[in-house]
mmCIF file of C-alpha atoms in Angstrom:
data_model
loop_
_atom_site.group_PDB
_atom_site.id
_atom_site.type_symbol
_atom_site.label_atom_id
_atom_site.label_comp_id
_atom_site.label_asym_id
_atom_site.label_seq_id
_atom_site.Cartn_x
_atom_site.Cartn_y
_atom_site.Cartn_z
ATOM 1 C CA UNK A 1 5.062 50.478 -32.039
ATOM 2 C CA UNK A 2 4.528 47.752 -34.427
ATOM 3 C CA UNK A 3 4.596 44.187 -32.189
ATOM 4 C CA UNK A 4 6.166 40.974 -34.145
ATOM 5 C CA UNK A 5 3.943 38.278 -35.650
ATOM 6 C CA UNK A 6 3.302 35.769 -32.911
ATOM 7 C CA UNK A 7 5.153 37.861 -30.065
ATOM 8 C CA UNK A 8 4.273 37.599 -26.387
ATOM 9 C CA UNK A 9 2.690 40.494 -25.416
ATOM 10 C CA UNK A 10 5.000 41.217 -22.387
ATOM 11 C CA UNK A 11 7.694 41.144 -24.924
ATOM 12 C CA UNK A 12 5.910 44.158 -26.881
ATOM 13 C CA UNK A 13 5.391 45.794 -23.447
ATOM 14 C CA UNK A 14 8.972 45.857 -22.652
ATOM 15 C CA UNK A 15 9.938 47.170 -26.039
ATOM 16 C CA UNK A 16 7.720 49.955 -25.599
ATOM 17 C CA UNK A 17 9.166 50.925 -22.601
ATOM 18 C CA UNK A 18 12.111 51.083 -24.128
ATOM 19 C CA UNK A 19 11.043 53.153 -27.409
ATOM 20 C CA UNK A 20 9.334 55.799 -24.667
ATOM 21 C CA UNK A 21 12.089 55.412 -22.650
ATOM 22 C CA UNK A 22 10.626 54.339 -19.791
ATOM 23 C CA UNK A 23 11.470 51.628 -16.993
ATOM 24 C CA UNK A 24 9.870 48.780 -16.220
ATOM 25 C CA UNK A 25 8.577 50.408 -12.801
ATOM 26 C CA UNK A 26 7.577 53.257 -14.694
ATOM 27 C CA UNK A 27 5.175 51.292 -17.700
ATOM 28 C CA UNK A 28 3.546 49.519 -14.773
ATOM 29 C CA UNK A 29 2.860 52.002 -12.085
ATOM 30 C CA UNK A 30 2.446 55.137 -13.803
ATOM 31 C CA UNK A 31 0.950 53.733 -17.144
ATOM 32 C CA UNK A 32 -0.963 50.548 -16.340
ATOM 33 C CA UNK A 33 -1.627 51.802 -12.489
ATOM 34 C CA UNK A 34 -0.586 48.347 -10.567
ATOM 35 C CA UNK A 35 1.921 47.875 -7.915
ATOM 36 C CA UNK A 36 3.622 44.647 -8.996
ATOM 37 C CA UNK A 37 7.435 45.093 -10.190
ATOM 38 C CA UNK A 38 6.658 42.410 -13.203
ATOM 39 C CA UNK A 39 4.961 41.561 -16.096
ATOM 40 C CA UNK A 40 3.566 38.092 -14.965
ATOM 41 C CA UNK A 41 -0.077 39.466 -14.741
ATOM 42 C CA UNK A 42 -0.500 41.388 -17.937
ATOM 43 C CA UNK A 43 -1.552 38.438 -20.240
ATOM 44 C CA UNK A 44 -3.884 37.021 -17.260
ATOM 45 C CA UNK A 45 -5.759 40.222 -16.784
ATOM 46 C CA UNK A 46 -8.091 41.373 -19.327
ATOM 47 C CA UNK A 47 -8.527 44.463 -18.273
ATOM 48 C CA UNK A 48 -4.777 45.014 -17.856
ATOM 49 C CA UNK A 49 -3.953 44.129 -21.519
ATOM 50 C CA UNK A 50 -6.728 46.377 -23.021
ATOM 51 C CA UNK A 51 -5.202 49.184 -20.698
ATOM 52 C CA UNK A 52 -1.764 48.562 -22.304
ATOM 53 C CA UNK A 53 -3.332 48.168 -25.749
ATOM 54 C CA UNK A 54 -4.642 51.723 -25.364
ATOM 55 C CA UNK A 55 -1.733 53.277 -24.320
ATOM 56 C CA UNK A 56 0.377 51.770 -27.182
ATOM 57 C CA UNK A 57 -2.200 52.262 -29.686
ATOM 58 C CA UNK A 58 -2.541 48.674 -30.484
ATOM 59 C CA UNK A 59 -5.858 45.727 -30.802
ATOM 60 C CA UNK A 60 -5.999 44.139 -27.788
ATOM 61 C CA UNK A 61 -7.598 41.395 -28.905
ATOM 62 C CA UNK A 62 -5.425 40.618 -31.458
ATOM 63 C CA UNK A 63 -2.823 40.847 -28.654
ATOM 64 C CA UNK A 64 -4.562 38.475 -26.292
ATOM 65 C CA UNK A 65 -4.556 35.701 -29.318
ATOM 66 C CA UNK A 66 -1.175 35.735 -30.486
ATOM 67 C CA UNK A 67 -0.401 35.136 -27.038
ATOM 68 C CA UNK A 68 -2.029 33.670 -23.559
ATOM 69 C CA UNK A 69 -4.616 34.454 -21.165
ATOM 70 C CA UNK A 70 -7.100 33.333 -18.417
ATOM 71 C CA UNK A 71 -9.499 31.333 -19.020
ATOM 72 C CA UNK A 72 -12.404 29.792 -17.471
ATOM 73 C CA UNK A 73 -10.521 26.226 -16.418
ATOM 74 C CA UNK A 74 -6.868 27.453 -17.019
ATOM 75 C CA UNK A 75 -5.511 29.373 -19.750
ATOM 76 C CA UNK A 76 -6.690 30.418 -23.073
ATOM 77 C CA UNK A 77 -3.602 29.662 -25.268
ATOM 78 C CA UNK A 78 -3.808 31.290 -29.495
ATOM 79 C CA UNK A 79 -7.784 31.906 -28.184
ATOM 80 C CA UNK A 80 -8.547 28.438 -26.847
ATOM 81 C CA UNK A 81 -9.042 26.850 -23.781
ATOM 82 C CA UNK A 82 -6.258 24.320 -22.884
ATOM 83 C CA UNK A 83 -5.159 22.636 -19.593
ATOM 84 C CA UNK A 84 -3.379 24.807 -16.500
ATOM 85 C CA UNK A 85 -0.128 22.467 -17.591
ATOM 86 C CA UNK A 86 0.342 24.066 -20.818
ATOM 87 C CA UNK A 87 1.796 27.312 -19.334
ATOM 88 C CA UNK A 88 3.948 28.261 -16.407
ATOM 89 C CA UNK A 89 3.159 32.205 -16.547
ATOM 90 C CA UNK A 90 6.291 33.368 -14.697
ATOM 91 C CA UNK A 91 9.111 31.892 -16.862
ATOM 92 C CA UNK A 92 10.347 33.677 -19.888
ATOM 93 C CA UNK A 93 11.768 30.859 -21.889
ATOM 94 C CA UNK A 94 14.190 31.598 -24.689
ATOM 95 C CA UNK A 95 16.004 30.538 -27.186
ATOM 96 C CA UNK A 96 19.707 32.020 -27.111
ATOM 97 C CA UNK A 97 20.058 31.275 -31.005
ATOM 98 C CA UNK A 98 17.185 33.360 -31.923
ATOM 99 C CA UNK A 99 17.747 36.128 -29.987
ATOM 100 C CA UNK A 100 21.401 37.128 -31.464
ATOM 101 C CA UNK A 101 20.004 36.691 -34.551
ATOM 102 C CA UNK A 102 17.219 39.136 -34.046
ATOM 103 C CA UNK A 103 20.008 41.777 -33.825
ATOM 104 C CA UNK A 104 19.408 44.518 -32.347
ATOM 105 C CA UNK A 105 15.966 44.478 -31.374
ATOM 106 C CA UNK A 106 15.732 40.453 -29.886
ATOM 107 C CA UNK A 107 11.662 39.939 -28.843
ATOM 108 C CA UNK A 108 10.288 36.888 -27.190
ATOM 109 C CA UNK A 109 7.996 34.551 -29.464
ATOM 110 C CA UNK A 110 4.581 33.938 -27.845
ATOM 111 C CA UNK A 111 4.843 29.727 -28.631
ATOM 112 C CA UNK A 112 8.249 29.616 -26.480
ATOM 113 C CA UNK A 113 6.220 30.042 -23.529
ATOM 114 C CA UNK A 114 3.814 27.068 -24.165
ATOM 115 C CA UNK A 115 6.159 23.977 -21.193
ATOM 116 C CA UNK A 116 5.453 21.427 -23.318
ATOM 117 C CA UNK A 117 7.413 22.472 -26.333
ATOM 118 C CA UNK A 118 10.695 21.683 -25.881
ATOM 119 C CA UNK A 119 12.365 23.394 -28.995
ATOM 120 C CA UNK A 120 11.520 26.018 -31.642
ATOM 121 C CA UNK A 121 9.457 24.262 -33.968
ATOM 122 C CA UNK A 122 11.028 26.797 -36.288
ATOM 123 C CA UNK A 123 15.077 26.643 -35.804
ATOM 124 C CA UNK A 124 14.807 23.540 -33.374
ATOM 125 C CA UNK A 125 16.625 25.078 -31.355
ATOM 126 C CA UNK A 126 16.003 23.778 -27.589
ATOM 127 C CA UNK A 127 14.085 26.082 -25.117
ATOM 128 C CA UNK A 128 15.567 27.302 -21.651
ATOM 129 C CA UNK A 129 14.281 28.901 -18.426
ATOM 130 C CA UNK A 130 17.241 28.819 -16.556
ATOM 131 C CA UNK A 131 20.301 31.537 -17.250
ATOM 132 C CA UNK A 132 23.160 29.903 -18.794
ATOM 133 C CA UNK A 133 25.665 31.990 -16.258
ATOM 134 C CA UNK A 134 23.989 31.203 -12.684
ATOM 135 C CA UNK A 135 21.259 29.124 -13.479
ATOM 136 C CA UNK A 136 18.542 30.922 -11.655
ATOM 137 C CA UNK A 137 15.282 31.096 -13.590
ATOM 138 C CA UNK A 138 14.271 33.670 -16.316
ATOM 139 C CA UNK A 139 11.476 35.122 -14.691
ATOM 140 C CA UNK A 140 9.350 38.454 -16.049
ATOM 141 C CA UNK A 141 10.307 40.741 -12.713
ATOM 142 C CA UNK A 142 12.327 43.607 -13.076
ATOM 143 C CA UNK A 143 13.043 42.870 -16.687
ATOM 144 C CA UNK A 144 14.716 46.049 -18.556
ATOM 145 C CA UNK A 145 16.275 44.083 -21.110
ATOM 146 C CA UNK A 146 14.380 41.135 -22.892
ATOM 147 C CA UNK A 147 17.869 38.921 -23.523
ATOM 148 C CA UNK A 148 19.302 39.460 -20.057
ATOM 149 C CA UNK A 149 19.116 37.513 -16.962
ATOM 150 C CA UNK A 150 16.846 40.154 -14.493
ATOM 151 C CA UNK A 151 18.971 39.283 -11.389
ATOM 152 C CA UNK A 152 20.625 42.130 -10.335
ATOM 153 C CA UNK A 153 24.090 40.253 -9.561
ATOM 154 C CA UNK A 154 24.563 38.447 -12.677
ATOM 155 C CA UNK A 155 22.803 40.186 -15.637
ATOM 156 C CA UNK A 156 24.176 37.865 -18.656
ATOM 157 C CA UNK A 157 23.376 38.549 -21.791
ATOM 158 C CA UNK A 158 21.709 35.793 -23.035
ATOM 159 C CA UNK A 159 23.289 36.020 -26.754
ATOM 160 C CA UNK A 160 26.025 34.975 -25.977
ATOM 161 C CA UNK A 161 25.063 31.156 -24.736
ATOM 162 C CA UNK A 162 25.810 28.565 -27.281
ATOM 163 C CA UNK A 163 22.465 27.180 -28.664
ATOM 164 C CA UNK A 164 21.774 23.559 -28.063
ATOM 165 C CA UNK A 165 19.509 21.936 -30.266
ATOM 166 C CA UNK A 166 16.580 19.084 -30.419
ATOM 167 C CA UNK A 167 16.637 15.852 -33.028
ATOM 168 C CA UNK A 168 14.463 15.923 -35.522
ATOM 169 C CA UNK A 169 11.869 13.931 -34.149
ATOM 170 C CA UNK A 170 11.387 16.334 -31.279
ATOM 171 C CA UNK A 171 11.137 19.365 -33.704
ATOM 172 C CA UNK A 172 8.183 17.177 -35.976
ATOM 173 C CA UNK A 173 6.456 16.482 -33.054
ATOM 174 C CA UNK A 174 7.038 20.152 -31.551
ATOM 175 C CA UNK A 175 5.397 21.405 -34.798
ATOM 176 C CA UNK A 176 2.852 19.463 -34.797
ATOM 177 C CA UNK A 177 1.881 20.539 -30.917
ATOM 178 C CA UNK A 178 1.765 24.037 -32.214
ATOM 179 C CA UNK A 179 -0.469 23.291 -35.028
ATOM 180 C CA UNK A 180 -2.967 21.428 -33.266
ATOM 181 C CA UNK A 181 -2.953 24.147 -30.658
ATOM 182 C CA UNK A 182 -3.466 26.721 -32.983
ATOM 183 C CA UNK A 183 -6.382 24.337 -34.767
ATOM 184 C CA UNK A 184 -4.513 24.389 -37.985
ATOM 185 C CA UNK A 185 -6.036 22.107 -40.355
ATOM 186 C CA UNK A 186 -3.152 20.288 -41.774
ATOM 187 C CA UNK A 187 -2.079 19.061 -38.104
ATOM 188 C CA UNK A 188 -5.731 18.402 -37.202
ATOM 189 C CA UNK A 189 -5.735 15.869 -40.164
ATOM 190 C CA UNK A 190 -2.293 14.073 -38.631
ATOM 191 C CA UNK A 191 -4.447 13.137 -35.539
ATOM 192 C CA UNK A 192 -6.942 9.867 -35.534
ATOM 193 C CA UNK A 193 -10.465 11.398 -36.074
ATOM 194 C CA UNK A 194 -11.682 10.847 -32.266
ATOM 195 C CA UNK A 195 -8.572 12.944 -31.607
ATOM 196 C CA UNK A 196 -8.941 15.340 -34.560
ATOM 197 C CA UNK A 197 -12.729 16.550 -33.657
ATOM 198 C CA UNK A 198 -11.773 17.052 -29.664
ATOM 199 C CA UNK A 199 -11.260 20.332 -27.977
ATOM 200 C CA UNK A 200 -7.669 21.561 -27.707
ATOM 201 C CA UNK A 201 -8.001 21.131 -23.763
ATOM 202 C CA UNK A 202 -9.254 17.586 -24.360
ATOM 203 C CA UNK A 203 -6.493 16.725 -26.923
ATOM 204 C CA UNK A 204 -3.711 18.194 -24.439
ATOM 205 C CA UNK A 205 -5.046 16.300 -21.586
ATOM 206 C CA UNK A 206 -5.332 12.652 -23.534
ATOM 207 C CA UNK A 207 -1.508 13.450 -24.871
ATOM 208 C CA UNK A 208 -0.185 14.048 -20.876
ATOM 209 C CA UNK A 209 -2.384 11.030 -19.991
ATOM 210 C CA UNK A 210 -1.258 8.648 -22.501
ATOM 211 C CA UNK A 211 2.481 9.884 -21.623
ATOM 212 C CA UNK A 212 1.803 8.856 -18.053
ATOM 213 C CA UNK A 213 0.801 5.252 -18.854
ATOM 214 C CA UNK A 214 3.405 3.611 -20.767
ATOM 215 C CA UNK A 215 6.120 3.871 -17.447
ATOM 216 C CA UNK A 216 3.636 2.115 -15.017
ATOM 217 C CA UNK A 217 4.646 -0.988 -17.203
ATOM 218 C CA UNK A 218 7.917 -0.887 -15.565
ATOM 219 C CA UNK A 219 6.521 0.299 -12.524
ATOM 220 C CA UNK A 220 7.754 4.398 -12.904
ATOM 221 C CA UNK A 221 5.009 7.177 -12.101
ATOM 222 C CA UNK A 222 5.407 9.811 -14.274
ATOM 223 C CA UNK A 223 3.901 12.585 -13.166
ATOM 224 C CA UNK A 224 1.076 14.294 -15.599
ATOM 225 C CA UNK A 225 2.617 17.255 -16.800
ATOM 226 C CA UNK A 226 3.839 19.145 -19.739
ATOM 227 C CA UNK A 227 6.716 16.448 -20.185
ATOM 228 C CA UNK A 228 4.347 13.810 -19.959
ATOM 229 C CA UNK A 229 2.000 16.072 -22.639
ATOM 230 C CA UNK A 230 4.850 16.005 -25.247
ATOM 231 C CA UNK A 231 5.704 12.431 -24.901
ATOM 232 C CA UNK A 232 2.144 11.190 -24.954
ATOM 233 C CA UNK A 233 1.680 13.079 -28.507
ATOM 234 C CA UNK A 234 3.361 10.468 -30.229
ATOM 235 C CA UNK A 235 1.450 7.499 -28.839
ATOM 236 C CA UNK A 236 -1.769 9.438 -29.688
ATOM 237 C CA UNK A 237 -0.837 9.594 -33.224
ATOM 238 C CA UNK A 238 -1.524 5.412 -33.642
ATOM 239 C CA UNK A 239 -4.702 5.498 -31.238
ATOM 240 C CA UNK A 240 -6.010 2.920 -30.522
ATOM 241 C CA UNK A 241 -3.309 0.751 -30.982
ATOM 242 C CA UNK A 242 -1.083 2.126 -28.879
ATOM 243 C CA UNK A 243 -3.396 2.141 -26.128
ATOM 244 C CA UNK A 244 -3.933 -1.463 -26.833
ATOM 245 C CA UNK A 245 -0.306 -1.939 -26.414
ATOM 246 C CA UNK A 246 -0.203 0.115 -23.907
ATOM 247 C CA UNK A 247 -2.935 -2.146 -22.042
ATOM 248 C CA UNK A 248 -1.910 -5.239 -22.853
ATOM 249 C CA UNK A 249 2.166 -4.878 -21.212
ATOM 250 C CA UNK A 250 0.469 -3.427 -18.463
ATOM 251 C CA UNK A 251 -1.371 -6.204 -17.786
ATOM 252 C CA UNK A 252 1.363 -8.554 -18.606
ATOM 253 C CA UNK A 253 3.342 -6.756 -15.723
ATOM 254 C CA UNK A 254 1.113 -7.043 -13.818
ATOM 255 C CA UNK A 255 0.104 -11.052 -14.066
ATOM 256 C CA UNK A 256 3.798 -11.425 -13.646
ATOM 257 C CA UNK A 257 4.150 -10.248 -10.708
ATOM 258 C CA UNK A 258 1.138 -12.142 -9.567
ATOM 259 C CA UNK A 259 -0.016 -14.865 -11.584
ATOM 260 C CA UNK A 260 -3.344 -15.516 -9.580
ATOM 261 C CA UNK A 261 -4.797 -12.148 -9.328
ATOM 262 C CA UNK A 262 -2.047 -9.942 -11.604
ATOM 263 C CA UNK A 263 -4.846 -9.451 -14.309
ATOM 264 C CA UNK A 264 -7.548 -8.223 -11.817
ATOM 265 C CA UNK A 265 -5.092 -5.764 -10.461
ATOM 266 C CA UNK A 266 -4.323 -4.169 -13.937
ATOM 267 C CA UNK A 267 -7.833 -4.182 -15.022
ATOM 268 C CA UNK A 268 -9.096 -2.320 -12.156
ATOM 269 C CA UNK A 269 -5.942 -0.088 -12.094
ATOM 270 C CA UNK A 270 -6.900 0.941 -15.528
ATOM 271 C CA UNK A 271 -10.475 1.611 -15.317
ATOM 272 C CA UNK A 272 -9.588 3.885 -12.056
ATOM 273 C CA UNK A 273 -7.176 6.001 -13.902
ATOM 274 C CA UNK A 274 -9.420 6.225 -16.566
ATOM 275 C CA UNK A 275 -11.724 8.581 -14.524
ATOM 276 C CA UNK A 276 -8.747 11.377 -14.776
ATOM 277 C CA UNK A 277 -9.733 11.982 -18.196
ATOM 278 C CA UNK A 278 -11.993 14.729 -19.371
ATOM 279 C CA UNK A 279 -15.301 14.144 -20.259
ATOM 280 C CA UNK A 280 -15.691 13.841 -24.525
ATOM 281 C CA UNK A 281 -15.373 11.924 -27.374
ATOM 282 C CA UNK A 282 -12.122 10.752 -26.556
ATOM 283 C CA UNK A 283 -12.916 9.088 -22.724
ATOM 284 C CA UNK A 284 -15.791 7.623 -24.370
ATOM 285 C CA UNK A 285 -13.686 6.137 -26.583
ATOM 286 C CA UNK A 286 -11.230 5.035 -24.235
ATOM 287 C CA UNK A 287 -13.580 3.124 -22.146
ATOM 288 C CA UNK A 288 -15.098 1.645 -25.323
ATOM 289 C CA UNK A 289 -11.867 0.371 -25.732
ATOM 290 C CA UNK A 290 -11.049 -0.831 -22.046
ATOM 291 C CA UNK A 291 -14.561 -3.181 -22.148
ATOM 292 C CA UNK A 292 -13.544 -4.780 -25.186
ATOM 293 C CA UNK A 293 -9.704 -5.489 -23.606
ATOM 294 C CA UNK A 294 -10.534 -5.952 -19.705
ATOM 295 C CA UNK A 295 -14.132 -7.392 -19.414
ATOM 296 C CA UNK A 296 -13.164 -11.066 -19.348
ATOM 297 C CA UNK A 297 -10.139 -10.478 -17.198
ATOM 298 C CA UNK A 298 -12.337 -8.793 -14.879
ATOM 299 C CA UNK A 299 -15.057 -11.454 -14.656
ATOM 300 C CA UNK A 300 -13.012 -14.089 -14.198
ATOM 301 C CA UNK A 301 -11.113 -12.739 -11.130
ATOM 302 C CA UNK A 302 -14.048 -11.024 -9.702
ATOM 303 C CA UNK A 303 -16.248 -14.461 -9.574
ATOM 304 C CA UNK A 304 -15.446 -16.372 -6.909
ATOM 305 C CA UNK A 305 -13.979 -19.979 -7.496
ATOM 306 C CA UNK A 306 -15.822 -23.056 -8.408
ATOM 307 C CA UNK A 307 -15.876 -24.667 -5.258
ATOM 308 C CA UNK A 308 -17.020 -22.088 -2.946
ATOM 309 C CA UNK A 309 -19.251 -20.336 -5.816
ATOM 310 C CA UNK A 310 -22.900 -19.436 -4.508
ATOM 311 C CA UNK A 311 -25.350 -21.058 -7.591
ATOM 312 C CA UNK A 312 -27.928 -18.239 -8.029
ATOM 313 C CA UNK A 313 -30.167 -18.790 -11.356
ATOM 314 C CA UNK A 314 -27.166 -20.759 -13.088
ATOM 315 C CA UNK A 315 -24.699 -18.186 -12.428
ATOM 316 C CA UNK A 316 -21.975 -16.973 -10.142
ATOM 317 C CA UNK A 317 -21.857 -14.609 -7.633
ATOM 318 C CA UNK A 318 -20.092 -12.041 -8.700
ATOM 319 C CA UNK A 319 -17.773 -9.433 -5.600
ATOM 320 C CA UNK A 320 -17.884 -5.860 -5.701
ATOM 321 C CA UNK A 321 -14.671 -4.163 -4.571
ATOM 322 C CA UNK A 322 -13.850 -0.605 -3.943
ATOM 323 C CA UNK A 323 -11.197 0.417 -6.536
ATOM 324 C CA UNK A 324 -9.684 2.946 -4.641
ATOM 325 C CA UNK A 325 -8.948 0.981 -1.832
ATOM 326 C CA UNK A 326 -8.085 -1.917 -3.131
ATOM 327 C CA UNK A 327 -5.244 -0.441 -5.388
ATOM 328 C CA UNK A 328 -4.201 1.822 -2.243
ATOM 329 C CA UNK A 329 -3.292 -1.693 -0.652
ATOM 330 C CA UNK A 330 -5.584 -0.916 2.294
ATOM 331 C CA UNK A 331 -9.110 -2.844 3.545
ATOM 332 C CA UNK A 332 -11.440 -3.695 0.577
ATOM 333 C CA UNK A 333 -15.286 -3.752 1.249
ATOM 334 C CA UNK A 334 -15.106 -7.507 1.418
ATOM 335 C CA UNK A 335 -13.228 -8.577 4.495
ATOM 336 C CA UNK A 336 -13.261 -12.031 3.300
ATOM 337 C CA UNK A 337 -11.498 -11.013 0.117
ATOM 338 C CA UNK A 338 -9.648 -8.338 1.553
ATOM 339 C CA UNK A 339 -7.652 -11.102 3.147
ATOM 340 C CA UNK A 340 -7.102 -13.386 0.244
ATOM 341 C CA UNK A 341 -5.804 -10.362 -1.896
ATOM 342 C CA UNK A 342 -4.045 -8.076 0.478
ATOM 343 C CA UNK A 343 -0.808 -6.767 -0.828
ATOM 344 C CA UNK A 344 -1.246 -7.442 -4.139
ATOM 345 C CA UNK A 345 -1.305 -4.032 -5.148
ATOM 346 C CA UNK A 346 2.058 -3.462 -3.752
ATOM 347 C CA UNK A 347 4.732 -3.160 -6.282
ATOM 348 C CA UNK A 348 8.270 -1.247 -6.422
ATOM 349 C CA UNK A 349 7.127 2.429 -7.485
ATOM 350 C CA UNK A 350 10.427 4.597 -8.913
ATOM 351 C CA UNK A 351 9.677 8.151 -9.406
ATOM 352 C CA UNK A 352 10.710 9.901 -12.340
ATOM 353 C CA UNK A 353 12.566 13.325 -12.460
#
C-alpha cells in the first residue's frame, strides 16, 4: 500500500480496505478495535492512526503531517497548530473533476478538507460537501467507495457531476492559504513581516478577524469563520492600510449615524473587538495601530463638555464607561451618562448567510 503525496489518511484507509478486501466495518472493528461505523476519529486519535499505520505497514507520522490531527487548542493541520475553524472533521469534501481523472483508483487530497479553501489551488476547481444528486452531506460513515455518496438510498457516483470552477483570484489566494499553512517560504514572504513571523494559528485567526470587520461598515455581522478566514486573507496582504481603511469607514458610519457621539461609539466598538484576537505580534500591532487612529476621538467624547467640565489641576475630568455595556445598548456605569447616550449603540444589524 503506497498512500498518494498529500492524501488524507482516511482516504489511504479506505483504499486499503479495499486492496485486503475488507469493509469498512471490518478495517474498524476487527483491525483498529473501535465501535464507530466511520472514519471521522482516525486523524484525531493518535493512538488510532499509529494502530492503522502498523497494520498497513506505513510511518505514522508521516501520515499524521500530510494530513490533520488534534491538537492542544484545535487541530494540528500539515504539523501545526491552527484554529478549530480551519477543519470540519466529518465532511469529505471533493472535487468531482479530480476524481474522474484519477481513473480508476480516485483518493481524497488531504488540503480539500481544510473549510476555508474554497477550490483546488491546483485545478481550481471549486470544493463540495454536499452530493450533487440529493444534496445531503459527504460525510466519512459507512464509506465503501471514496467517490460515492455513503447514503444508502442514493449512492451517486460522484464522477459524474460537472465540475464548477473558482476565478482566478480565488485560486491565487487559495494557494497562497495553503502555502502559508504549510510555512512555505515563498508565501511567508507575500505576507507583511508582522504577519510573516506569526504562528499559523495566529495568522488564520487575524485573516477570519479582518474578514469580519469590513461588513460592520454597512452594518452586516459576519460571522468569524472559515468564510470570513478566506476573505480576510486579502485585506491582510496590505496591513496596515487596510486596517486603516478599514477603521476609518467604520468610524465614518458610525458619526453618520450619530454626529454627536458616532465617533465614541466606533472607537470603543473597535477596541472591544480587538480583545478577540490572539495574543502576539500581530494584536500588539493592532492596538499600536488603534491608539494612533482612535485616541483623540476617544478623548474628546469621553471628556465631558466645557460648561459642565469639573477643573482639576488644569484639566478635564475624564468618564469611564463599561464597553460591554455600553455597546450592548443597556445601563452604563455612569447613570448620568447612561441617559445622555442611551441608544446610540443601536443600529440596523443584517446577518449574513
Amino acid at each position: 500500500m503506497i498512500p498518494r503525496h498529500g492524501e488524507d489518511i482516511r482516504s489511504v484507509a479506505i483504499r486499503y480496505a479495499k486492496l485486503k478486501r475488507l469493509t469498512l466495518d471490518d478495517l474498524l472493528i476487527a483491525g483498529l478495535r473501535v465501535k464507530e461505523g466511520h472514519l471521522t476519529s482516525l486523524p484525531l486519535k493518535a493512538a488510532l492512526a499509529e494502530t492503522f499505520a502498523e497494520l498497513a505497514g506505513l510511518d505514522a507520522a508521516s501520515l499524521r503531517k500530510a494530513s490533520f490531527g488534534q491538537g492542544m487548542d484545535g487541530f494540528e493541520v500539515f504539523g501545526s497548530s491552527a484554529d478549530i475553524d480551519m477543519l470540519v472533521p466529518h465532511w469529505r469534501r471533493v472535487a468531482p473533476g479530480s476524481l474522474r481523472s484519477d481513473g480508476n483508483e480516485p483518493w481524497i487530497r488531504a488540503h480539500w478538507q481544510i473549510a476555508c479553501l474554497p477550490c483546488d489551488p491546483d485545478t481550481g476547481e471549486t470544493l463540495t460537501h454536499l452530493c450533487p444528486a440529493c444534496g445531503a452531506e459527504l460525510t466519512w460513515i459507512r464509506v465503501e467507495d471514496l467517490y460515492r455518496c455513503s447514503r444508502h438510498r442514493c449512492r451517486a457516483d460522484l464522477r459524474q457531476a460537472e465540475p464548477r470552477y473558482a476565478s482566478t483570484r480565488d485560486r491565487e489566494m487559495s494557494a497562497l492559504m495553503l502555502g502559508l499553512l504549510r510555512r512555505e517560504p515563498s508565501a511567508l514572504e507575500r505576507m507583511p513581516p508582522v504577519i510573516a513571523r506569526a504562528t499559523q494559528a495566529e495568522q488564520v485567526q487575524f485573516f477570519s478577524w479582518l474578514g469580519a470587520l469590513r461588513p460592520l461598515v454597512n452594518g452586516v455581522i459576519v460571522p468569524v469563520g472559515p468564510f470570513a478566514t478566506f476573505r480576510g486573507l486579502g485585506a491582510a496582504l496590505t496591513y496596515p492600510a487596510s486596517l486603516d481603511c478599514m477603521v476609518r469607514d467604520l468610524m465614518a458610519a458610525h458619526e453618520e449615524r450619530d454626529p454627536r457621539f458616532g465617533r465614541l461609539v466606533g472607537a470603543m466598538e473597535m477596541r472591544f473587538r480587538t480583545r478577540d484576537l490572539m495574543g502576539g505580534r500581530i494584536k500588539i500591532s493592532v492596538k499600536e495601530r488603534l491608539d494612533k487612529l482612535l485616541f483623540r476621538d476617544e478623548v474628546k467624547g469621553l471628556a465631558l463638555p466645557p460648561g459642565k467640565a469639573m477643573e482639576r489641576r488644569g484639566q478635564k475630568r475624564l468618564v469611564r464607561f463599561d464597553h460591554r455595556a455600553f455597546l450592548l445598548s443597556s445601563q452604563p456605569t455612569n447613570a448620568g451618562w447612561g441617559r445622555a447616550l442611551s441608544g446610540l449603540a443601536e443600529r440596523p444589524i443584517l446577518l449574513a448567510s
